[in-house]
Amino acid sequence: MGIWVMQKIKKSESLSQLRMRDDQDLRNTYFYRLSTSPGLDLFRYVLLVGSPQDRYVPYHSTRIELCKAAIKDSSTLGIIYIEMVTNLLQRLIKSARTTVVRYDVHYNLSNSANTLIGRAAHIAVLDSEIFLEKFICVSGAKYFR
């Protein structure tokens, strides 16, 4: 809902792409085409960080996973989503040098409008230098040696 409002106000091409509304044929949208492109498999480590408190980006999406609802969804969008996740994961699974690591993040957030709409968790990683420092020192540094 938040992205829809921003799209209406800003008329941003990138927001249109995020919503997969940049082409009538979903397989021609930027994000679908991106899912078929090589790239992630060129990295030694792919770190996926997600929070169930984030209501801007679905938790399973941040982790490049299928959720039960997507598996049961026989609509065009549901089928496209499954194809995109499969496109991304197949390349990662086939890569002998790439390791995928998923991190779940849970925030201690104050009660605010941003927390209520899920924005606080969405931007918390970028908004908190302390979080980034702790994450890198405790968990992330080993991937950069």
XYZ file of C-alpha atoms in Angstrom:
145
model
C 0.000 0.000 0.000
C 2.821 2.421 0.880
C 4.543 1.875 -2.455
C 1.240 2.408 -4.290
C 0.763 5.803 -2.599
C 4.357 6.834 -3.319
C 3.955 5.754 -6.961
C 0.848 7.931 -7.338
C 2.554 10.950 -5.775
C 6.011 10.699 -7.327
C 5.301 8.988 -10.681
C 8.651 7.214 -10.272
C 9.796 4.644 -12.818
C 11.706 2.717 -10.150
C 8.566 2.428 -8.003
C 6.697 1.178 -11.052
C 9.426 -1.433 -11.505
C 9.254 -2.442 -7.827
C 5.520 -3.002 -8.228
C 6.139 -4.920 -11.484
C 3.892 -2.506 -13.347
C 6.467 -1.412 -15.928
C 5.177 -3.826 -18.606
C 1.858 -5.518 -19.348
C 3.639 -8.869 -19.714
C 5.021 -9.710 -16.277
C 7.859 -11.694 -17.848
C 9.045 -8.487 -19.517
C 9.136 -6.446 -16.308
C 12.475 -5.236 -15.041
C 12.421 -7.410 -11.927
C 11.488 -10.572 -13.795
C 14.269 -9.999 -16.329
C 16.654 -9.274 -13.448
C 15.772 -12.656 -11.912
C 16.936 -14.357 -15.116
C 20.222 -12.460 -15.314
C 23.498 -13.777 -13.936
C 25.066 -11.844 -11.103
C 24.386 -13.185 -7.625
C 26.180 -16.403 -8.501
C 29.370 -14.418 -9.106
C 29.662 -13.625 -5.395
C 31.365 -15.920 -2.915
C 28.784 -15.100 -0.233
C 25.246 -13.806 -0.618
C 23.944 -12.427 2.687
C 20.179 -11.997 2.858
C 18.899 -9.923 5.768
C 15.186 -9.782 6.503
C 12.808 -8.931 9.292
C 9.265 -10.183 9.839
C 8.589 -6.692 11.266
C 9.176 -5.151 7.815
C 5.813 -4.570 6.185
C 7.226 -2.848 3.093
C 8.981 -5.912 1.677
C 7.560 -9.379 2.348
C 9.800 -11.380 4.671
C 9.993 -14.381 2.332
C 10.947 -12.082 -0.529
C 13.951 -10.649 1.328
C 15.118 -14.211 1.910
C 14.460 -15.346 -1.705
C 12.073 -18.035 -0.447
C 8.642 -19.295 -1.351
C 5.885 -18.832 1.192
C 2.865 -21.130 1.547
C 0.560 -18.535 -0.003
C 2.761 -18.255 -3.112
C 2.907 -22.024 -3.538
C -0.899 -22.207 -3.407
C -1.395 -19.146 -5.635
C -2.360 -20.248 -9.151
C -2.860 -16.690 -10.411
C -0.528 -15.255 -13.035
C 1.287 -13.195 -10.407
C 1.703 -16.249 -8.158
C 3.170 -18.281 -11.018
C 5.509 -15.421 -11.963
C 6.698 -15.094 -8.360
C 7.514 -18.815 -8.182
C 9.396 -18.548 -11.478
C 11.415 -15.582 -10.199
C 12.409 -17.321 -6.959
C 13.303 -20.440 -8.950
C 15.359 -18.397 -11.429
C 17.377 -16.856 -8.606
C 17.829 -19.983 -6.506
C 18.727 -22.356 -9.351
C 21.694 -20.231 -10.301
C 22.835 -20.007 -6.667
C 22.422 -23.745 -6.092
C 24.413 -24.577 -9.232
C 27.264 -22.283 -8.231
C 29.929 -24.279 -6.415
C 31.554 -21.143 -5.042
C 28.501 -19.263 -3.733
C 27.217 -19.679 -0.187
C 23.844 -18.173 0.718
C 23.397 -17.048 4.328
C 20.045 -15.834 5.649
C 19.827 -13.569 8.676
C 16.637 -12.821 10.593
C 16.631 -9.462 12.320
C 14.267 -8.523 15.143
C 14.231 -4.910 16.271
C 13.258 -3.339 19.560
C 11.182 -0.567 18.017
C 9.321 2.186 19.799
C 5.614 2.644 19.210
C 5.276 5.112 16.371
C 3.465 5.578 13.089
C 6.540 4.241 11.268
C 6.463 1.097 13.401
C 2.738 0.655 12.825
C 3.045 0.758 9.024
C 6.207 -1.369 9.017
C 8.494 1.374 7.725
C 10.657 1.500 10.863
C 11.835 -2.093 10.411
C 12.319 -1.546 6.677
C 14.765 1.320 7.137
C 16.256 0.301 10.503
C 19.293 -1.379 8.946
C 20.169 1.668 6.886
C 19.160 4.148 9.552
C 21.291 2.730 12.353
C 25.068 2.922 12.163
C 25.231 1.083 15.488
C 23.239 -1.835 14.063
C 25.489 -2.016 10.994
C 28.636 -1.912 13.124
C 27.346 -4.652 15.442
C 26.147 -6.799 12.553
C 29.492 -6.583 10.781
C 31.532 -7.148 13.958
C 29.429 -10.031 15.280
C 28.288 -11.801 12.119
C 29.417 -10.183 8.908
C 33.174 -9.682 9.226
C 33.998 -13.335 8.573
C 32.638 -12.989 5.041
C 35.090 -10.235 4.152
C 38.359 -11.948 5.076
